[in-house]
PDB file of C-alpha atoms in Angstrom:
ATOM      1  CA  UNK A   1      75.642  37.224  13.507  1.00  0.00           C
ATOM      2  CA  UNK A   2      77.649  34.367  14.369  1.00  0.00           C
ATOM      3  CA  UNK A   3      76.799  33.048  17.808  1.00  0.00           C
ATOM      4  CA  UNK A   4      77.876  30.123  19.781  1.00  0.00           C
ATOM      5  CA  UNK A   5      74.201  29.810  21.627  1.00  0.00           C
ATOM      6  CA  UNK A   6      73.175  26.422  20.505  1.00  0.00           C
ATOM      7  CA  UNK A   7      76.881  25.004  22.350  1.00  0.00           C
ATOM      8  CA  UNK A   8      76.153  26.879  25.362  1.00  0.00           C
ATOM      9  CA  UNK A   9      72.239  25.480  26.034  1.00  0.00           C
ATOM     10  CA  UNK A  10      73.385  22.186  24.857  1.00  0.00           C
ATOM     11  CA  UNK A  11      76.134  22.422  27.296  1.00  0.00           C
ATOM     12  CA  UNK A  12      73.960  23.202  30.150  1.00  0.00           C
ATOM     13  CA  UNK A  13      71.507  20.434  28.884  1.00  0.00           C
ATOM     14  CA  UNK A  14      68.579  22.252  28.269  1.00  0.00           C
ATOM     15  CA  UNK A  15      66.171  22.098  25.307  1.00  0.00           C
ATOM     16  CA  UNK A  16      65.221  25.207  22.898  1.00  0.00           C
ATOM     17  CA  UNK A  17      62.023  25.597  25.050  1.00  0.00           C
ATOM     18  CA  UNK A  18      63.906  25.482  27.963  1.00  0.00           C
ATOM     19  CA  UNK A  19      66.305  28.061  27.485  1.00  0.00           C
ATOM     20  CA  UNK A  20      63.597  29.977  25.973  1.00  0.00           C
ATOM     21  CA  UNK A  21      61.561  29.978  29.204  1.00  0.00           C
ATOM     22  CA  UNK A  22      64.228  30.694  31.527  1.00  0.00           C
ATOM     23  CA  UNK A  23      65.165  33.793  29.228  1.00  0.00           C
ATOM     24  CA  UNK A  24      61.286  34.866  28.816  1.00  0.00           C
ATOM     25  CA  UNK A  25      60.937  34.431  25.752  1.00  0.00           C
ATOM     26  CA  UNK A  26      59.424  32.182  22.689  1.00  0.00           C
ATOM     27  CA  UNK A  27      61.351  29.135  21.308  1.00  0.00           C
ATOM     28  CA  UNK A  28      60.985  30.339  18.207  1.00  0.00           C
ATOM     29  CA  UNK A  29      63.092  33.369  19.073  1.00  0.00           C
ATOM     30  CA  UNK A  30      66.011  30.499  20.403  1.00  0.00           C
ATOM     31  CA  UNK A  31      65.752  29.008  16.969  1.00  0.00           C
ATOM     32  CA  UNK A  32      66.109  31.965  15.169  1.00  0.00           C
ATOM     33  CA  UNK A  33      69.152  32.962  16.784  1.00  0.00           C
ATOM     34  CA  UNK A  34      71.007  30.081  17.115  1.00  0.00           C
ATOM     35  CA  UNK A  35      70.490  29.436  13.298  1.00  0.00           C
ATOM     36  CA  UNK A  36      71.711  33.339  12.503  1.00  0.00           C
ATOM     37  CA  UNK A  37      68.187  34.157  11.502  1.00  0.00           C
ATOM     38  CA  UNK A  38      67.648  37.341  14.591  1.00  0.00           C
ATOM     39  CA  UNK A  39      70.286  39.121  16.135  1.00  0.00           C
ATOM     40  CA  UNK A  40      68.799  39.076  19.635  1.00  0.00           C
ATOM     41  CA  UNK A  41      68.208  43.168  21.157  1.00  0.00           C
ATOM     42  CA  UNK A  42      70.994  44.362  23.792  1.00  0.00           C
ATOM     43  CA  UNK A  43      68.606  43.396  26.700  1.00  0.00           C
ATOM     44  CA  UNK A  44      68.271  39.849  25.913  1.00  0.00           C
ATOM     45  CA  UNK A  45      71.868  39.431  24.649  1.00  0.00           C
ATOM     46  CA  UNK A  46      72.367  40.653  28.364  1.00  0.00           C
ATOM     47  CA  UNK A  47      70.488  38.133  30.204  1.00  0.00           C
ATOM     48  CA  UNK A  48      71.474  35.240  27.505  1.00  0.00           C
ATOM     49  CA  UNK A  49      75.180  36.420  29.162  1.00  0.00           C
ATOM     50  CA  UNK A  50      74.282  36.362  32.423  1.00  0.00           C
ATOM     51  CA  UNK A  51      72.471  33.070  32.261  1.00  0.00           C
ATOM     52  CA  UNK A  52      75.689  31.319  31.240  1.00  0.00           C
ATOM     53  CA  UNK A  53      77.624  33.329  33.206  1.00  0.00           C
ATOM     54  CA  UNK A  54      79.937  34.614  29.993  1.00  0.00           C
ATOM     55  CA  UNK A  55      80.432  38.102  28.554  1.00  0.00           C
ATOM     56  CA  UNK A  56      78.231  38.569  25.657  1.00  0.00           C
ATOM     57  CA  UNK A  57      81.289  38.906  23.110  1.00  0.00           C
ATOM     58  CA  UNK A  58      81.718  35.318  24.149  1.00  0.00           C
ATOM     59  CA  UNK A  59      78.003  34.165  23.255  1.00  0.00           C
ATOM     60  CA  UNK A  60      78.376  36.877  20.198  1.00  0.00           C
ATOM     61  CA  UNK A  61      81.120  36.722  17.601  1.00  0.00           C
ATOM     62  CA  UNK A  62      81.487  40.144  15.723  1.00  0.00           C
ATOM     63  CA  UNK A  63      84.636  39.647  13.061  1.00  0.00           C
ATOM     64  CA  UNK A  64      84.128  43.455  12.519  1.00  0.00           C
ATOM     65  CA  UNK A  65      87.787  45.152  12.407  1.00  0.00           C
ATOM     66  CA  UNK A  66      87.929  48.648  12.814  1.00  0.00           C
ATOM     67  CA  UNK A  67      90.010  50.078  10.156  1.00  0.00           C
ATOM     68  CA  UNK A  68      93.339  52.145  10.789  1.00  0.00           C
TER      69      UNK A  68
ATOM     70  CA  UNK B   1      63.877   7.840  14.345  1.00  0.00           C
ATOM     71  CA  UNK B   2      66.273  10.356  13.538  1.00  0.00           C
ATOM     72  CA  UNK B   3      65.343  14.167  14.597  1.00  0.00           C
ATOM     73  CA  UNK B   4      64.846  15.313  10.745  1.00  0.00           C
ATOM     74  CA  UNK B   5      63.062  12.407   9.737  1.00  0.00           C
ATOM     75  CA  UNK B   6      60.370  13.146  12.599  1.00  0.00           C
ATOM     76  CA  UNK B   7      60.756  16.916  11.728  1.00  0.00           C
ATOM     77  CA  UNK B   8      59.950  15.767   7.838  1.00  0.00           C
ATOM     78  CA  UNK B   9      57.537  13.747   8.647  1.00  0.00           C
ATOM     79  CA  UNK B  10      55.314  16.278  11.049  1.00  0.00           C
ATOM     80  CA  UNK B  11      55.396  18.980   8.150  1.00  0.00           C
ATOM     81  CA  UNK B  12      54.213  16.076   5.324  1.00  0.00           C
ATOM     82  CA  UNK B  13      51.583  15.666   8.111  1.00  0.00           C
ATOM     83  CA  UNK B  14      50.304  19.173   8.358  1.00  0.00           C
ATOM     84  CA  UNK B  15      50.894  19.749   4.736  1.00  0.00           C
ATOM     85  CA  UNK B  16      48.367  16.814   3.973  1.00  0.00           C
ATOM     86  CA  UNK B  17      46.075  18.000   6.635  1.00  0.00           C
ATOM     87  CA  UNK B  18      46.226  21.369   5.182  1.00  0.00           C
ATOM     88  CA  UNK B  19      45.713  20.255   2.211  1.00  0.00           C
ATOM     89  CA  UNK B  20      43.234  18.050   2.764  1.00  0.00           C
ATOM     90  CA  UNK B  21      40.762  20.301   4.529  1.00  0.00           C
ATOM     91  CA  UNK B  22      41.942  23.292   2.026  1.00  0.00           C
ATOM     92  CA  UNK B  23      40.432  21.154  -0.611  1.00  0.00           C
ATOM     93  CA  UNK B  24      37.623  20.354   0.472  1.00  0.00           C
ATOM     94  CA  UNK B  25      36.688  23.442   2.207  1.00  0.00           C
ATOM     95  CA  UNK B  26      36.865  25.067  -1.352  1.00  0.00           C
ATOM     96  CA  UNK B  27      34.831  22.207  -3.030  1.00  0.00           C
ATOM     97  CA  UNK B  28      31.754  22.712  -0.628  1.00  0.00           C
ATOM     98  CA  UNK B  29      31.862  26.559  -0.847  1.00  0.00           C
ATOM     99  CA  UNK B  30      32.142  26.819  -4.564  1.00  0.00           C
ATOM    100  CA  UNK B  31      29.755  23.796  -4.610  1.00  0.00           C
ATOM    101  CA  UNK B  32      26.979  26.000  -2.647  1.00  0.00           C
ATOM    102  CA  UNK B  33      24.264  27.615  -4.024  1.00  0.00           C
ATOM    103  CA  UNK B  34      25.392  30.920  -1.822  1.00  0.00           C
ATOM    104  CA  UNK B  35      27.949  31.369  -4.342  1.00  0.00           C
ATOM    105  CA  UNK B  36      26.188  30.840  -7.540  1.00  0.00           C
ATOM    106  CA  UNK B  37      27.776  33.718  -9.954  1.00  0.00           C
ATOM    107  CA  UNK B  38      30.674  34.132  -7.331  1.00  0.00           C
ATOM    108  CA  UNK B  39      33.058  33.393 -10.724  1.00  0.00           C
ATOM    109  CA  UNK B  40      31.591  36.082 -12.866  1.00  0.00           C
ATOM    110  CA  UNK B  41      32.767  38.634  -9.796  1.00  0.00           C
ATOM    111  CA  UNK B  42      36.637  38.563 -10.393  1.00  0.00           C
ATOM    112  CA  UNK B  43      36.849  40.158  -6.845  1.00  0.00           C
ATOM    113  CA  UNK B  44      34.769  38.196  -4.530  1.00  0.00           C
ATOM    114  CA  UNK B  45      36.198  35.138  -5.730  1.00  0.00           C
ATOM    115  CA  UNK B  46      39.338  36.689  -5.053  1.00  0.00           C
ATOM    116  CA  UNK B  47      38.029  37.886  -1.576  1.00  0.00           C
ATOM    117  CA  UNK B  48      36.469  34.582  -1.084  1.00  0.00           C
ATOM    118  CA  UNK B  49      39.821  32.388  -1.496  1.00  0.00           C
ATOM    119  CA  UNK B  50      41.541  34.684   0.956  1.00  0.00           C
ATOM    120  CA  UNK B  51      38.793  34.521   3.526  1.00  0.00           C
ATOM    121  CA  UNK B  52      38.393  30.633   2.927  1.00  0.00           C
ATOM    122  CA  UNK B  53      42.598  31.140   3.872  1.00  0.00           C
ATOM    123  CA  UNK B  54      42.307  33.223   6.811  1.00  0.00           C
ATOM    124  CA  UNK B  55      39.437  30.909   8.160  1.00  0.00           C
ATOM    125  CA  UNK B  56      41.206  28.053   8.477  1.00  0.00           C
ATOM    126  CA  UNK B  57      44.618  29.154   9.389  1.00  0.00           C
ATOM    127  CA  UNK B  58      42.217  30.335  12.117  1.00  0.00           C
ATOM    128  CA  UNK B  59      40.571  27.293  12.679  1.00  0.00           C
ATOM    129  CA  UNK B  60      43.890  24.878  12.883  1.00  0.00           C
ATOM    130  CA  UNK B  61      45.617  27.404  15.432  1.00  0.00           C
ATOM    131  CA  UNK B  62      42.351  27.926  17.215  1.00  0.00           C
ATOM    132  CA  UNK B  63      41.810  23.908  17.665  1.00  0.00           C
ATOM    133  CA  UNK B  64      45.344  23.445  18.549  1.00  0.00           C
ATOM    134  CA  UNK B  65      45.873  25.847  20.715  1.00  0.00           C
ATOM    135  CA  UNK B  66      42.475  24.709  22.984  1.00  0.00           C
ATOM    136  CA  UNK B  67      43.772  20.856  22.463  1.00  0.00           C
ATOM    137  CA  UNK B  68      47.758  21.213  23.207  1.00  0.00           C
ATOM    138  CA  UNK B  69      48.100  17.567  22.146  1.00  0.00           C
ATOM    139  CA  UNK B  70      46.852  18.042  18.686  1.00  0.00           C
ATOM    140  CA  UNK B  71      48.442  21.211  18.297  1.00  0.00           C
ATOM    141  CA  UNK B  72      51.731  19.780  19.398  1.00  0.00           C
ATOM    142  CA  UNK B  73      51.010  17.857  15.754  1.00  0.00           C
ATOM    143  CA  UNK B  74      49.235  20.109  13.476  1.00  0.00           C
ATOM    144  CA  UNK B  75      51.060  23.309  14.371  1.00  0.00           C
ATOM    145  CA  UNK B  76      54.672  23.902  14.153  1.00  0.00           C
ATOM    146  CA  UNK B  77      55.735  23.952  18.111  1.00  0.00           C
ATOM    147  CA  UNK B  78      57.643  21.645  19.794  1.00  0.00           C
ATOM    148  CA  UNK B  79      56.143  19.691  22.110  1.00  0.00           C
ATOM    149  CA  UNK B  80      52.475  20.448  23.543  1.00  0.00           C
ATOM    150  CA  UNK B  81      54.399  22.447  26.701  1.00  0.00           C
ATOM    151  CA  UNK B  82      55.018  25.127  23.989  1.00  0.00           C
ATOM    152  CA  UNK B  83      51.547  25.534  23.108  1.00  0.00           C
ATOM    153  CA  UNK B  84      50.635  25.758  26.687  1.00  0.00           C
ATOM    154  CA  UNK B  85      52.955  28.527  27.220  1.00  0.00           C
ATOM    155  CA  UNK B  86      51.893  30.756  23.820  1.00  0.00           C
ATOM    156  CA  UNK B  87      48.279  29.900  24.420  1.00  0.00           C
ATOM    157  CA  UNK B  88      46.887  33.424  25.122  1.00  0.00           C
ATOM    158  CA  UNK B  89      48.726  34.598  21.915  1.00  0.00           C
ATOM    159  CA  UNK B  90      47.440  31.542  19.754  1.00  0.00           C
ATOM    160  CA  UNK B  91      44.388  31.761  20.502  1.00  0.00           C
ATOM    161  CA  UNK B  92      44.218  35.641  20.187  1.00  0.00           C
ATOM    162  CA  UNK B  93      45.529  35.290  16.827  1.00  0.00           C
ATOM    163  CA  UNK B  94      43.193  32.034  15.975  1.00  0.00           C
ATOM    164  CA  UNK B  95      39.780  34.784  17.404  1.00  0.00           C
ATOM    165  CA  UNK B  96      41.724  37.510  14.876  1.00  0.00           C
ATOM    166  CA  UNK B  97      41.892  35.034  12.139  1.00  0.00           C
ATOM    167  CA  UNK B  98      38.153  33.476  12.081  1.00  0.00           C
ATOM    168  CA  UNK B  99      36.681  36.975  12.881  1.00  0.00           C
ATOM    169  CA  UNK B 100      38.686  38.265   9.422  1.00  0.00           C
ATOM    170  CA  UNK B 101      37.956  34.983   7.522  1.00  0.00           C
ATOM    171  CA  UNK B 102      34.640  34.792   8.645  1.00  0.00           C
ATOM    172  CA  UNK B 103      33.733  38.463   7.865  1.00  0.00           C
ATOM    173  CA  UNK B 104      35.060  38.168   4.624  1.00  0.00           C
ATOM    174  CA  UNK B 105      33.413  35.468   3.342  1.00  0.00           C
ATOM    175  CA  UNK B 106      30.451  36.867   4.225  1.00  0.00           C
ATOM    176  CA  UNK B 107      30.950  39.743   2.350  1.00  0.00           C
ATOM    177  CA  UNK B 108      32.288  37.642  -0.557  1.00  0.00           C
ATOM    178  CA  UNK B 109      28.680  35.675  -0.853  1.00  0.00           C
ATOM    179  CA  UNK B 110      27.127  39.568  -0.889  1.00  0.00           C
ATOM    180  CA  UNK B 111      28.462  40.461  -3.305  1.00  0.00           C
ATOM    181  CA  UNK B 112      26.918  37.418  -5.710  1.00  0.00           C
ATOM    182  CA  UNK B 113      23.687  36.419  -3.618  1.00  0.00           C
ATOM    183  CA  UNK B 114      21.081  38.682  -2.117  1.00  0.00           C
ATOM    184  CA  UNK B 115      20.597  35.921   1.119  1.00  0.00           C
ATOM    185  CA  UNK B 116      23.454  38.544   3.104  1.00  0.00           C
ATOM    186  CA  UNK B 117      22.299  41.587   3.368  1.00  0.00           C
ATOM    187  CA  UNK B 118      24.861  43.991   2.043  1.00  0.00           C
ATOM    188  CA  UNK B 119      24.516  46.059   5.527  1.00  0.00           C
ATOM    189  CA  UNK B 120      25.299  42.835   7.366  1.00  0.00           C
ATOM    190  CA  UNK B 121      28.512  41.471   5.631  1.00  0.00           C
ATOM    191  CA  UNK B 122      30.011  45.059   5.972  1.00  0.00           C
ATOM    192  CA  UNK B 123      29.328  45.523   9.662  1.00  0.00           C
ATOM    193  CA  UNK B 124      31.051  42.202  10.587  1.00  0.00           C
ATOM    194  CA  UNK B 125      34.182  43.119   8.490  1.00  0.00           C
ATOM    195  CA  UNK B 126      34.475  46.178  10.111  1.00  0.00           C
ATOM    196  CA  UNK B 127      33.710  44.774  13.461  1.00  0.00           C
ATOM    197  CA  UNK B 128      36.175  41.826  12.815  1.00  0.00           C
ATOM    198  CA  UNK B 129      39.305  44.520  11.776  1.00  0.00           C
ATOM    199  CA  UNK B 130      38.351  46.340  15.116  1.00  0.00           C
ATOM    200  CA  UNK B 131      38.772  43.284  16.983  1.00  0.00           C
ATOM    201  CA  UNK B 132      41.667  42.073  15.171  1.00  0.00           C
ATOM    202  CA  UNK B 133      43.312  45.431  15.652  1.00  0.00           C
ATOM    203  CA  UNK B 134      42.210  45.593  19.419  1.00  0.00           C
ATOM    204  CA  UNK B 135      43.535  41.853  20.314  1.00  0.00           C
ATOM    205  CA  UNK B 136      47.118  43.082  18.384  1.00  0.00           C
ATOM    206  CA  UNK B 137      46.993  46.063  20.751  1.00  0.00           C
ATOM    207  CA  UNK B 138      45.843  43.854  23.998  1.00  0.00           C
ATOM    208  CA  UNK B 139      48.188  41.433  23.063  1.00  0.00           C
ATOM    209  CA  UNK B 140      51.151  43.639  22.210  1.00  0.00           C
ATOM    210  CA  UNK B 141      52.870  42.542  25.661  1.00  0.00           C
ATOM    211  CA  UNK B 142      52.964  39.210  25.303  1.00  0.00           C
ATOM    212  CA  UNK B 143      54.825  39.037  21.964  1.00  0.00           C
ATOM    213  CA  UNK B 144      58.595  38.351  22.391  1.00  0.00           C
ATOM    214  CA  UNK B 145      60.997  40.573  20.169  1.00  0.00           C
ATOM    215  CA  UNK B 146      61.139  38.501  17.774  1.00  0.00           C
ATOM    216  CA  UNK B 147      57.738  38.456  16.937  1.00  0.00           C
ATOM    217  CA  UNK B 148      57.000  42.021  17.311  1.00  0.00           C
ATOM    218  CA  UNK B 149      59.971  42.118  15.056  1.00  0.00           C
ATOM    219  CA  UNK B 150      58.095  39.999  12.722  1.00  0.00           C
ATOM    220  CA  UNK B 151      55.056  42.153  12.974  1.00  0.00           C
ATOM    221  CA  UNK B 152      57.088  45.535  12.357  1.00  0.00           C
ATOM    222  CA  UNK B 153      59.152  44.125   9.361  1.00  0.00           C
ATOM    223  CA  UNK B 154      55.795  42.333   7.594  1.00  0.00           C
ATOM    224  CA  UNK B 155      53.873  45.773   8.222  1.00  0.00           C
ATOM    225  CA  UNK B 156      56.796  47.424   6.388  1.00  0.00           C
ATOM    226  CA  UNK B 157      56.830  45.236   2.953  1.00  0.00           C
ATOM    227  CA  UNK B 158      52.883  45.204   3.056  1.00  0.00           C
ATOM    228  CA  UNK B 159      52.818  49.204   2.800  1.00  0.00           C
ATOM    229  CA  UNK B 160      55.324  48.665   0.372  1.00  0.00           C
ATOM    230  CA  UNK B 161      54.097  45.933  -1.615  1.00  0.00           C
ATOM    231  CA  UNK B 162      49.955  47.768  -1.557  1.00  0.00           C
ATOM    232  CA  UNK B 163      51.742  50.665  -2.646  1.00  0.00           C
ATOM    233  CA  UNK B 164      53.729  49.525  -5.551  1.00  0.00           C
ATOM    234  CA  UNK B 165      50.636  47.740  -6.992  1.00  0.00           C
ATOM    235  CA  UNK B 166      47.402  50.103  -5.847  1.00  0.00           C
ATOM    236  CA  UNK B 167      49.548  52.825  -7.563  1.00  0.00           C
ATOM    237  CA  UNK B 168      50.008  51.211 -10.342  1.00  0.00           C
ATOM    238  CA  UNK B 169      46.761  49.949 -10.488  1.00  0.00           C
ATOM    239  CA  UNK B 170      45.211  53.442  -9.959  1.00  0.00           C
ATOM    240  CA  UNK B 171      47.344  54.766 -12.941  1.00  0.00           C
ATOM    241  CA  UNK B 172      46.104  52.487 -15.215  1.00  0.00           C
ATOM    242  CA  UNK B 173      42.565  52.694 -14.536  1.00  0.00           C
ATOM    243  CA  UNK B 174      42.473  56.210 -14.751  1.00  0.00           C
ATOM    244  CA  UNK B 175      44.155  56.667 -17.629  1.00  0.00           C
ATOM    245  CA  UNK B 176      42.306  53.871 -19.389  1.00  0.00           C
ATOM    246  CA  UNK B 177      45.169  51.526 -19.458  1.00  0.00           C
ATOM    247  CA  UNK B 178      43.691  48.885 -17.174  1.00  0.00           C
ATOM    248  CA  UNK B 179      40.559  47.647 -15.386  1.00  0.00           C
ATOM    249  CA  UNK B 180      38.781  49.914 -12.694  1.00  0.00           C
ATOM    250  CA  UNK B 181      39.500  49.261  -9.560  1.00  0.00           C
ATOM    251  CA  UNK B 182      37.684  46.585  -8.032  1.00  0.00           C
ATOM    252  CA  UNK B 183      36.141  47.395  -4.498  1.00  0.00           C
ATOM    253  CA  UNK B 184      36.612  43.599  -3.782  1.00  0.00           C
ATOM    254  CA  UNK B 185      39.957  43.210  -5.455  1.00  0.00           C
ATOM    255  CA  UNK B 186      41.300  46.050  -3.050  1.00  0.00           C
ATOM    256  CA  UNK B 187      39.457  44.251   0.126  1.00  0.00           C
ATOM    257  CA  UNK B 188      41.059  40.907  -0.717  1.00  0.00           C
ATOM    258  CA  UNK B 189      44.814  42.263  -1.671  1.00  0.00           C
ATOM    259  CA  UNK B 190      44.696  43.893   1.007  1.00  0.00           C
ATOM    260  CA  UNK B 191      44.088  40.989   3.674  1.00  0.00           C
ATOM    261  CA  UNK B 192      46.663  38.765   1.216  1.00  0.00           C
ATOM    262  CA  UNK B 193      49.548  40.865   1.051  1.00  0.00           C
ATOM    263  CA  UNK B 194      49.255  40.946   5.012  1.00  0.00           C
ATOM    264  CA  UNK B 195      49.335  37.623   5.314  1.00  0.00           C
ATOM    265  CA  UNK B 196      51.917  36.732   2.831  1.00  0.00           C
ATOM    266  CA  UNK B 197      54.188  39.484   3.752  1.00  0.00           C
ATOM    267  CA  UNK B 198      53.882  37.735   7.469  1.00  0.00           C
ATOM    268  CA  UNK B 199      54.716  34.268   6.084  1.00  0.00           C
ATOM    269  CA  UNK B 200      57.644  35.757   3.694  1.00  0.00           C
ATOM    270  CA  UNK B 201      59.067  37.499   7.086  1.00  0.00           C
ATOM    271  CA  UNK B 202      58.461  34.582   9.096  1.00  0.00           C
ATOM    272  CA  UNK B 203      60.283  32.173   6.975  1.00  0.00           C
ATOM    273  CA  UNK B 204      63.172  34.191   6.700  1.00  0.00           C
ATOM    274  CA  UNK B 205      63.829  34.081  10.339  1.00  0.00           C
ATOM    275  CA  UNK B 206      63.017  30.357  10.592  1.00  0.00           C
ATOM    276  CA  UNK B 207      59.434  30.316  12.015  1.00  0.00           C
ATOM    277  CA  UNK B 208      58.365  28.067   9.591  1.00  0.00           C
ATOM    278  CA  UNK B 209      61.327  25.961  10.236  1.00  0.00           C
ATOM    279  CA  UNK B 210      59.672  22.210  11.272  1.00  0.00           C
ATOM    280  CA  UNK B 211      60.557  22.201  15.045  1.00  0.00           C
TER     281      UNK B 211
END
């Protein structure tokens, strides 16, 4: 899934490991979702939203449309 | 220096290493008089080229792991910070890894030289898959999603992939199409389709991405 993570840490100056720590998690899990490899559970989609102080559809794009 | 060239340049460094030690790890073992007939036993040389695998994937993450600064170059982290904080998790996967390679190649030289006792070599495999499967469950905690993501998926395609090929294997052999199964041959797909189903998963969500 698309995501905008990697402009939001960068924003906030921090480095993969940083953000990684602060979330409690592995940088290898930052990675992974910042290059659409892992779609991050609800939980830590949650906190990732909370950390930058966004909604998580902001973090998250979906381009799903439901159909009529 | 520009971020991929130093990125490039760390993985042509731990592929060399790799390599290097890969190479010559082989060369002495073959070279040994422990494994005199080893290539007359299609499955313990099989068995023996995985363990020689698993032992020093052990050995690299084990070193680097208790040295953060070396790790920070042989392993694919970061920076040495990151190796600090995944410690407990290396190293319980580096203990995992030599207890599995080691284990293995001991049962490898028994099957081609009488200086193991056959009792021996299959006590320490057994121990080592208790104590591999007893660090997974210890360690369980500490893995992030992803990685316990990692560990679900790779589970998955190994039962798939030992399926798909013991089957077919079994069929053949019994119905006299193919070789009997090899006791060895079973041991050593086994711990290979493990670890390549982890490295296959692992890529695909960018582990083995240089950092």
């Amino acid at each position: 899934m698309e995501n905008r993570l990697r402009e939001l840490r960068e924003a906030a100056g921090w480095s993969q490991g940083e953000l990684a720590r602060r979330l409690g998690v592995s940088r290898q899990t930052i990675n992974a979702v910042e290059t659409d490899k892992y779609d991050p559970s609800l939980p830590l989609a949650l906190r990732m939203a909370r950390l930058f102080g966004c909604a998580v559809p902001e973090i998250f794009i979906d381009r799903w449309e439901p159909e009529n | 220096m520009t971020q991929s060239r130093k990125q490039l340049g760390k993985m042509a460094l731990q592929a060399a290493i790799g390599g290097l030690v890969g190479f010559v790890s082989v060369y002495l073992v073959l070279e040994s008089s422990l494994m005199d007939g080893v290539a007359r036993e299609p499955g313990a040389l099989a068995l023996l080229a995985v363990a020689l695998i698993y032992l020093l994937i052990g050995l690299f993450v084990g070193l680097g792991s208790l040295n953060s600064g070396v790790g920070a170059k042989v392993l694919n982290v970061a920076d040495a910070e990151e190796i600090e904080d995944q410690r407990a998790v290396l190293l319980g996967s580096a203990v995992a890894f030599v207890a599995l390679g080691g284990s293995a190649l001991l049962v490898a030289i028994a099957a081609v030289n009488a200086a193991i006792p056959p009792i021996v070599a299959a006590a320490s495999l057994i121990t080592a898959l208790f104590i591999a499967g007893a660090i997974t469950l210890l360690q369980w905690r500490r893995y992030d999603e992803l990685t316990r993501a990692v560990s679900a998926e790779a589970s998955s395609i190994s039962v798939a992939v030992l399926a798909i090929v013991l089957i077919g294997w079994a069929l053949l052999a019994e119905f006299g199409w193919g070789a009997p199964l090899d006791p060895l041959g079973v041991v050593a797909l086994l711990l290979a389709t493990t670890l390549a189903s982890t490295f296959l998963v692992a890529g695909r969500r960018g582990m083995l991405h240089p950092a």
